[in-house]
PDB file of C-alpha atoms in Angstrom:
ATOM      1  CA  UNK A   1      15.245   5.443 -15.724  1.00 52.00           C
ATOM      2  CA  UNK A   2      12.393   6.779 -13.625  1.00 62.00           C
ATOM      3  CA  UNK A   3      11.171   5.226 -10.438  1.00 93.00           C
ATOM      4  CA  UNK A   4      11.524   4.718  -6.740  1.00 96.00           C
ATOM      5  CA  UNK A   5      14.672   3.138  -5.377  1.00 96.00           C
ATOM      6  CA  UNK A   6      14.801   1.515  -1.986  1.00 96.00           C
ATOM      7  CA  UNK A   7      18.073   0.242  -0.683  1.00 90.00           C
ATOM      8  CA  UNK A   8      19.190  -2.160   0.434  1.00 91.00           C
ATOM      9  CA  UNK A   9      16.776  -4.941  -0.554  1.00 93.00           C
ATOM     10  CA  UNK A  10      17.762  -7.057   2.471  1.00 95.00           C
ATOM     11  CA  UNK A  11      19.150  -5.692   5.727  1.00 94.00           C
ATOM     12  CA  UNK A  12      20.284  -7.460   8.856  1.00 94.00           C
ATOM     13  CA  UNK A  13      20.934  -5.661  12.111  1.00 92.00           C
ATOM     14  CA  UNK A  14      21.635  -6.554  15.688  1.00 91.00           C
ATOM     15  CA  UNK A  15      19.057  -5.777  18.307  1.00 90.00           C
ATOM     16  CA  UNK A  16      19.566  -2.357  19.855  1.00 89.00           C
ATOM     17  CA  UNK A  17      21.104  -0.757  16.770  1.00 92.00           C
ATOM     18  CA  UNK A  18      19.515   2.047  14.804  1.00 94.00           C
ATOM     19  CA  UNK A  19      19.251   1.490  11.074  1.00 95.00           C
ATOM     20  CA  UNK A  20      18.318   3.841   8.219  1.00 96.00           C
ATOM     21  CA  UNK A  21      16.399   2.696   5.153  1.00 96.00           C
ATOM     22  CA  UNK A  22      16.861   4.690   1.993  1.00 96.00           C
ATOM     23  CA  UNK A  23      14.105   5.823  -0.389  1.00 97.00           C
ATOM     24  CA  UNK A  24      14.942   7.917  -3.446  1.00 97.00           C
ATOM     25  CA  UNK A  25      12.594   8.954  -6.254  1.00 97.00           C
ATOM     26  CA  UNK A  26      13.133  10.716  -9.556  1.00 95.00           C
ATOM     27  CA  UNK A  27       9.447  10.981 -10.450  1.00 92.00           C
ATOM     28  CA  UNK A  28       9.183  14.537  -9.125  1.00 91.00           C
ATOM     29  CA  UNK A  29       6.286  13.476  -6.904  1.00 90.00           C
ATOM     30  CA  UNK A  30       5.342  15.653  -3.973  1.00 89.00           C
ATOM     31  CA  UNK A  31       4.056  13.115  -1.454  1.00 91.00           C
ATOM     32  CA  UNK A  32       6.081  10.262  -0.008  1.00 94.00           C
ATOM     33  CA  UNK A  33       5.077   7.513   2.402  1.00 95.00           C
ATOM     34  CA  UNK A  34       6.571   4.751   4.499  1.00 97.00           C
ATOM     35  CA  UNK A  35       4.578   1.597   5.197  1.00 96.00           C
ATOM     36  CA  UNK A  36       5.345  -1.490   7.205  1.00 96.00           C
ATOM     37  CA  UNK A  37       4.101  -4.936   6.164  1.00 95.00           C
ATOM     38  CA  UNK A  38       4.266  -8.007   8.379  1.00 92.00           C
ATOM     39  CA  UNK A  39       3.755 -11.544   7.008  1.00 81.00           C
ATOM     40  CA  UNK A  40       0.158 -12.026   5.955  1.00 73.00           C
ATOM     41  CA  UNK A  41      -0.703  -8.493   7.019  1.00 78.00           C
ATOM     42  CA  UNK A  42      -1.768  -5.313   5.298  1.00 87.00           C
ATOM     43  CA  UNK A  43       0.142  -2.077   4.929  1.00 93.00           C
ATOM     44  CA  UNK A  44       0.433   0.052   8.029  1.00 93.00           C
ATOM     45  CA  UNK A  45       1.381   3.704   7.653  1.00 93.00           C
ATOM     46  CA  UNK A  46       4.478   4.816   9.563  1.00 96.00           C
ATOM     47  CA  UNK A  47       5.142   8.373   8.341  1.00 96.00           C
ATOM     48  CA  UNK A  48       4.180  10.504   5.379  1.00 94.00           C
ATOM     49  CA  UNK A  49       5.303  13.777   3.863  1.00 94.00           C
ATOM     50  CA  UNK A  50       3.369  16.051   1.511  1.00 90.00           C
ATOM     51  CA  UNK A  51       6.129  18.607   0.943  1.00 91.00           C
ATOM     52  CA  UNK A  52       9.794  19.163   1.650  1.00 94.00           C
ATOM     53  CA  UNK A  53      10.691  19.892   5.285  1.00 96.00           C
ATOM     54  CA  UNK A  54       7.303  18.678   6.502  1.00 95.00           C
ATOM     55  CA  UNK A  55       6.145  15.226   7.577  1.00 96.00           C
ATOM     56  CA  UNK A  56       3.404  13.683   9.677  1.00 95.00           C
ATOM     57  CA  UNK A  57       3.111  10.632  11.906  1.00 95.00           C
ATOM     58  CA  UNK A  58       1.080   7.762  10.587  1.00 93.00           C
ATOM     59  CA  UNK A  59      -0.646   5.044  12.558  1.00 91.00           C
ATOM     60  CA  UNK A  60       2.481   3.311  13.906  1.00 95.00           C
ATOM     61  CA  UNK A  61       5.167   6.018  14.171  1.00 97.00           C
ATOM     62  CA  UNK A  62       6.554   5.019  17.578  1.00 96.00           C
ATOM     63  CA  UNK A  63      10.163   3.855  17.318  1.00 96.00           C
ATOM     64  CA  UNK A  64      10.666   5.407  13.878  1.00 98.00           C
ATOM     65  CA  UNK A  65      11.933   8.751  12.590  1.00 98.00           C
ATOM     66  CA  UNK A  66      12.112  10.382   9.154  1.00 98.00           C
ATOM     67  CA  UNK A  67      13.424  13.471   7.403  1.00 98.00           C
ATOM     68  CA  UNK A  68      12.455  15.230   4.165  1.00 97.00           C
ATOM     69  CA  UNK A  69      15.276  17.619   3.365  1.00 97.00           C
ATOM     70  CA  UNK A  70      14.977  17.070  -0.379  1.00 97.00           C
ATOM     71  CA  UNK A  71      11.983  16.338  -2.587  1.00 96.00           C
ATOM     72  CA  UNK A  72      13.715  13.243  -3.921  1.00 96.00           C
ATOM     73  CA  UNK A  73      14.596  11.614  -0.619  1.00 98.00           C
ATOM     74  CA  UNK A  74      12.632  10.334   2.381  1.00 98.00           C
ATOM     75  CA  UNK A  75      14.860   8.144   4.597  1.00 98.00           C
ATOM     76  CA  UNK A  76      13.372   6.122   7.451  1.00 98.00           C
ATOM     77  CA  UNK A  77      15.336   5.393  10.629  1.00 97.00           C
ATOM     78  CA  UNK A  78      14.290   2.404  12.680  1.00 96.00           C
ATOM     79  CA  UNK A  79      15.454   3.147  16.189  1.00 94.00           C
ATOM     80  CA  UNK A  80      16.233   0.830  19.065  1.00 90.00           C
ATOM     81  CA  UNK A  81      12.948   1.976  20.626  1.00 89.00           C
ATOM     82  CA  UNK A  82      10.989   0.007  18.031  1.00 90.00           C
ATOM     83  CA  UNK A  83      10.013  -3.172  19.880  1.00 89.00           C
ATOM     84  CA  UNK A  84       9.583  -5.478  16.911  1.00 91.00           C
ATOM     85  CA  UNK A  85      11.393  -4.018  13.892  1.00 94.00           C
ATOM     86  CA  UNK A  86      11.648  -7.145  11.741  1.00 95.00           C
ATOM     87  CA  UNK A  87       9.327  -6.515   8.790  1.00 96.00           C
ATOM     88  CA  UNK A  88       9.055  -5.594   5.109  1.00 97.00           C
ATOM     89  CA  UNK A  89       9.259  -1.819   4.640  1.00 98.00           C
ATOM     90  CA  UNK A  90       7.738  -0.152   1.601  1.00 97.00           C
ATOM     91  CA  UNK A  91       8.258   3.403   0.399  1.00 97.00           C
ATOM     92  CA  UNK A  92       5.660   5.002  -1.863  1.00 96.00           C
ATOM     93  CA  UNK A  93       5.031   8.263  -3.682  1.00 94.00           C
ATOM     94  CA  UNK A  94       2.008  10.111  -5.027  1.00 87.00           C
ATOM     95  CA  UNK A  95       2.020  12.741  -7.752  1.00 75.00           C
ATOM     96  CA  UNK A  96       0.067  15.430  -5.959  1.00 66.00           C
ATOM     97  CA  UNK A  97      -3.438  15.870  -4.717  1.00 60.00           C
ATOM     98  CA  UNK A  98      -4.109  19.035  -6.655  1.00 62.00           C
ATOM     99  CA  UNK A  99      -3.774  17.221  -9.961  1.00 62.00           C
ATOM    100  CA  UNK A 100      -6.273  14.576  -8.854  1.00 64.00           C
ATOM    101  CA  UNK A 101      -3.765  11.831  -9.530  1.00 65.00           C
ATOM    102  CA  UNK A 102      -3.614  10.160  -6.165  1.00 80.00           C
ATOM    103  CA  UNK A 103      -2.452   6.669  -7.091  1.00 87.00           C
ATOM    104  CA  UNK A 104       0.618   5.493  -5.233  1.00 91.00           C
ATOM    105  CA  UNK A 105       3.794   4.132  -6.745  1.00 94.00           C
ATOM    106  CA  UNK A 106       5.857   1.756  -4.639  1.00 96.00           C
ATOM    107  CA  UNK A 107       9.506   0.900  -4.381  1.00 96.00           C
ATOM    108  CA  UNK A 108      10.695  -2.715  -4.317  1.00 96.00           C
ATOM    109  CA  UNK A 109      10.834  -2.704  -0.526  1.00 96.00           C
ATOM    110  CA  UNK A 110      13.478  -3.428   2.099  1.00 97.00           C
ATOM    111  CA  UNK A 111      13.241  -6.573   4.170  1.00 96.00           C
ATOM    112  CA  UNK A 112      14.717  -5.813   7.589  1.00 96.00           C
ATOM    113  CA  UNK A 113      15.686  -8.605   9.943  1.00 95.00           C
ATOM    114  CA  UNK A 114      16.831  -7.825  13.461  1.00 92.00           C
ATOM    115  CA  UNK A 115      18.688 -10.573  15.251  1.00 89.00           C
TER     116      UNK A 115
ATOM    117  CA  UNK B   1      -8.220   8.555   9.784  1.00 49.00           C
ATOM    118  CA  UNK B   2     -10.544   6.645   7.548  1.00 55.00           C
ATOM    119  CA  UNK B   3     -10.575   2.914   8.086  1.00 81.00           C
ATOM    120  CA  UNK B   4     -11.618   0.256   5.632  1.00 91.00           C
ATOM    121  CA  UNK B   5     -12.337  -3.393   6.323  1.00 93.00           C
ATOM    122  CA  UNK B   6     -11.623  -6.005   3.695  1.00 95.00           C
ATOM    123  CA  UNK B   7     -13.311  -9.391   3.526  1.00 95.00           C
ATOM    124  CA  UNK B   8     -12.478 -12.163   3.221  1.00 96.00           C
ATOM    125  CA  UNK B   9      -8.897 -12.149   4.498  1.00 93.00           C
ATOM    126  CA  UNK B  10      -8.105 -15.280   2.486  1.00 95.00           C
ATOM    127  CA  UNK B  11      -9.719 -16.625  -0.675  1.00 96.00           C
ATOM    128  CA  UNK B  12      -8.900 -20.075  -2.031  1.00 96.00           C
ATOM    129  CA  UNK B  13     -10.258 -20.421  -5.542  1.00 97.00           C
ATOM    130  CA  UNK B  14     -10.422 -23.254  -8.035  1.00 97.00           C
ATOM    131  CA  UNK B  15      -8.959 -22.217 -11.373  1.00 97.00           C
ATOM    132  CA  UNK B  16     -11.759 -21.111 -13.667  1.00 97.00           C
ATOM    133  CA  UNK B  17     -14.120 -20.066 -10.894  1.00 97.00           C
ATOM    134  CA  UNK B  18     -15.238 -16.569 -10.035  1.00 97.00           C
ATOM    135  CA  UNK B  19     -14.802 -14.747  -6.727  1.00 95.00           C
ATOM    136  CA  UNK B  20     -15.447 -11.385  -5.125  1.00 97.00           C
ATOM    137  CA  UNK B  21     -13.601  -9.459  -2.459  1.00 97.00           C
ATOM    138  CA  UNK B  22     -15.152  -6.570  -0.556  1.00 97.00           C
ATOM    139  CA  UNK B  23     -14.012  -3.358   1.032  1.00 97.00           C
ATOM    140  CA  UNK B  24     -16.293  -1.677   3.572  1.00 96.00           C
ATOM    141  CA  UNK B  25     -16.208   1.624   5.435  1.00 94.00           C
ATOM    142  CA  UNK B  26     -18.394   3.097   8.158  1.00 91.00           C
ATOM    143  CA  UNK B  27     -17.971   6.553   6.641  1.00 91.00           C
ATOM    144  CA  UNK B  28     -18.564   7.971   3.179  1.00 93.00           C
ATOM    145  CA  UNK B  29     -15.475   7.790   1.016  1.00 92.00           C
ATOM    146  CA  UNK B  30     -14.341  10.405  -1.484  1.00 90.00           C
ATOM    147  CA  UNK B  31     -12.731   7.726  -3.612  1.00 91.00           C
ATOM    148  CA  UNK B  32     -11.290   4.249  -3.374  1.00 94.00           C
ATOM    149  CA  UNK B  33      -8.310   2.620  -5.000  1.00 95.00           C
ATOM    150  CA  UNK B  34      -7.390  -1.012  -5.592  1.00 97.00           C
ATOM    151  CA  UNK B  35      -3.881  -2.480  -5.663  1.00 97.00           C
ATOM    152  CA  UNK B  36      -2.434  -5.930  -6.327  1.00 97.00           C
ATOM    153  CA  UNK B  37       0.674  -7.328  -4.666  1.00 96.00           C
ATOM    154  CA  UNK B  38       2.167 -10.478  -6.140  1.00 96.00           C
ATOM    155  CA  UNK B  39       3.973 -12.832  -3.729  1.00 93.00           C
ATOM    156  CA  UNK B  40       7.367 -11.338  -2.904  1.00 90.00           C
ATOM    157  CA  UNK B  41       6.564  -8.127  -4.752  1.00 93.00           C
ATOM    158  CA  UNK B  42       5.298  -4.653  -4.077  1.00 95.00           C
ATOM    159  CA  UNK B  43       1.762  -3.268  -4.468  1.00 96.00           C
ATOM    160  CA  UNK B  44       0.823  -2.086  -7.932  1.00 96.00           C
ATOM    161  CA  UNK B  45      -2.033   0.329  -8.605  1.00 95.00           C
ATOM    162  CA  UNK B  46      -4.984  -1.191 -10.472  1.00 97.00           C
ATOM    163  CA  UNK B  47      -7.749   1.404 -10.512  1.00 95.00           C
ATOM    164  CA  UNK B  48      -9.438   4.343  -8.784  1.00 94.00           C
ATOM    165  CA  UNK B  49     -13.193   4.778  -8.330  1.00 95.00           C
ATOM    166  CA  UNK B  50     -14.669   8.174  -7.585  1.00 93.00           C
ATOM    167  CA  UNK B  51     -18.356   8.300  -8.506  1.00 95.00           C
ATOM    168  CA  UNK B  52     -21.278   6.763  -6.673  1.00 97.00           C
ATOM    169  CA  UNK B  53     -22.254   3.464  -8.308  1.00 97.00           C
ATOM    170  CA  UNK B  54     -19.246   3.548 -10.608  1.00 97.00           C
ATOM    171  CA  UNK B  55     -18.293   0.308 -12.353  1.00 98.00           C
ATOM    172  CA  UNK B  56     -15.014  -0.206 -14.174  1.00 98.00           C
ATOM    173  CA  UNK B  57     -13.670  -3.264 -15.937  1.00 97.00           C
ATOM    174  CA  UNK B  58     -10.164  -4.439 -16.681  1.00 97.00           C
ATOM    175  CA  UNK B  59     -10.368  -7.652 -18.678  1.00 96.00           C
ATOM    176  CA  UNK B  60     -11.596 -10.263 -16.162  1.00 97.00           C
ATOM    177  CA  UNK B  61     -11.613  -7.797 -13.236  1.00 98.00           C
ATOM    178  CA  UNK B  62     -14.717  -5.751 -12.414  1.00 98.00           C
ATOM    179  CA  UNK B  63     -14.525  -2.979  -9.823  1.00 98.00           C
ATOM    180  CA  UNK B  64     -17.588  -1.369  -8.284  1.00 98.00           C
ATOM    181  CA  UNK B  65     -18.135   1.582  -5.960  1.00 97.00           C
ATOM    182  CA  UNK B  66     -21.308   1.434  -3.881  1.00 97.00           C
ATOM    183  CA  UNK B  67     -24.162   3.870  -4.298  1.00 96.00           C
ATOM    184  CA  UNK B  68     -23.575   5.271  -0.814  1.00 96.00           C
ATOM    185  CA  UNK B  69     -19.809   5.381  -1.417  1.00 96.00           C
ATOM    186  CA  UNK B  70     -19.207   3.308   1.707  1.00 96.00           C
ATOM    187  CA  UNK B  71     -18.166   0.063   0.064  1.00 97.00           C
ATOM    188  CA  UNK B  72     -16.445  -1.318  -2.977  1.00 98.00           C
ATOM    189  CA  UNK B  73     -15.954  -4.708  -4.547  1.00 98.00           C
ATOM    190  CA  UNK B  74     -13.550  -6.451  -6.874  1.00 98.00           C
ATOM    191  CA  UNK B  75     -14.948  -9.370  -8.863  1.00 98.00           C
ATOM    192  CA  UNK B  76     -12.658 -11.681 -10.836  1.00 98.00           C
ATOM    193  CA  UNK B  77     -14.152 -14.038 -13.389  1.00 98.00           C
ATOM    194  CA  UNK B  78     -12.580 -17.269 -14.610  1.00 97.00           C
ATOM    195  CA  UNK B  79      -9.712 -17.107 -12.130  1.00 97.00           C
ATOM    196  CA  UNK B  80      -6.270 -17.899 -13.505  1.00 97.00           C
ATOM    197  CA  UNK B  81      -3.012 -18.721 -11.747  1.00 96.00           C
ATOM    198  CA  UNK B  82      -1.793 -15.241 -12.663  1.00 96.00           C
ATOM    199  CA  UNK B  83      -4.430 -13.823 -10.294  1.00 97.00           C
ATOM    200  CA  UNK B  84      -2.521 -15.111  -7.272  1.00 97.00           C
ATOM    201  CA  UNK B  85      -1.562 -12.375  -4.831  1.00 96.00           C
ATOM    202  CA  UNK B  86      -2.986  -9.972  -2.304  1.00 96.00           C
ATOM    203  CA  UNK B  87      -5.545  -7.380  -3.332  1.00 97.00           C
ATOM    204  CA  UNK B  88      -5.751  -4.200  -1.282  1.00 96.00           C
ATOM    205  CA  UNK B  89      -8.241  -1.397  -1.264  1.00 96.00           C
ATOM    206  CA  UNK B  90      -7.025   2.046  -0.203  1.00 94.00           C
ATOM    207  CA  UNK B  91      -8.604   5.377   0.603  1.00 91.00           C
ATOM    208  CA  UNK B  92      -7.253   8.880   0.344  1.00 82.00           C
ATOM    209  CA  UNK B  93      -8.206  11.032   3.284  1.00 76.00           C
ATOM    210  CA  UNK B  94      -6.678  13.539   5.701  1.00 72.00           C
ATOM    211  CA  UNK B  95      -3.831  13.989   3.203  1.00 73.00           C
ATOM    212  CA  UNK B  96      -2.729  10.381   3.558  1.00 81.00           C
ATOM    213  CA  UNK B  97      -3.305   7.064   1.833  1.00 86.00           C
ATOM    214  CA  UNK B  98      -4.580   4.270   4.089  1.00 88.00           C
ATOM    215  CA  UNK B  99      -4.846   0.612   3.112  1.00 91.00           C
ATOM    216  CA  UNK B 100      -7.135  -2.187   4.101  1.00 92.00           C
ATOM    217  CA  UNK B 101      -5.680  -5.458   5.392  1.00 92.00           C
ATOM    218  CA  UNK B 102      -5.999  -7.107   1.995  1.00 94.00           C
ATOM    219  CA  UNK B 103      -7.463 -10.310   0.573  1.00 96.00           C
ATOM    220  CA  UNK B 104      -4.858 -12.974  -0.185  1.00 95.00           C
ATOM    221  CA  UNK B 105      -5.859 -15.144  -3.126  1.00 96.00           C
ATOM    222  CA  UNK B 106      -4.541 -18.610  -3.847  1.00 97.00           C
ATOM    223  CA  UNK B 107      -5.553 -20.635  -6.892  1.00 96.00           C
ATOM    224  CA  UNK B 108      -5.937 -24.413  -7.164  1.00 93.00           C
ATOM    225  CA  UNK B 109      -5.060 -25.659 -10.602  1.00 88.00           C
TER     226      UNK B 109
END
């Protein structure tokens, strides 16, 4: 069953704790992205990766970290340095730019609540 | 990176009426994409426009790319309750995909 799997769907953490959000894909897509969405807001880019072992900061990278050790996986760590981490986090993939297919496919999202 | 502005932020529509949402950029765009996010869901790709002046239709949805490739519009005719959600435009540039703030549509039955 092909797709993008984000886990868990809901996550609760205490303030000051780091937390890692999982994103796994079996679509064999090269590019992967992490976006943050706040209520009534658009999608803000946190980090993105075009190939394995390489990633770039997006518009709101402060307080977050990522890794891309495997093509299939792009985990996002929300650190204690992130001032307001409560949000809906979306992982997305793209096929590859060279093919011209640049539409993004999204996971179901993880809703993180920090208390 | 490339920035796009979407207007209006909110659109309240009577069922059966038409409406249009716009996506504007200060720079020329190579292409533009549109996505729909249902309440509680994730964004789903609708369409990509590449050519100047391009118009594409999907049933009651009409997408247009401006002649100068600096703006795009999504027009929905005869709005239905299934059209509820947030519509985003997105641009591919600098090897990343950036989204507008979205237009959230509610429908009055």
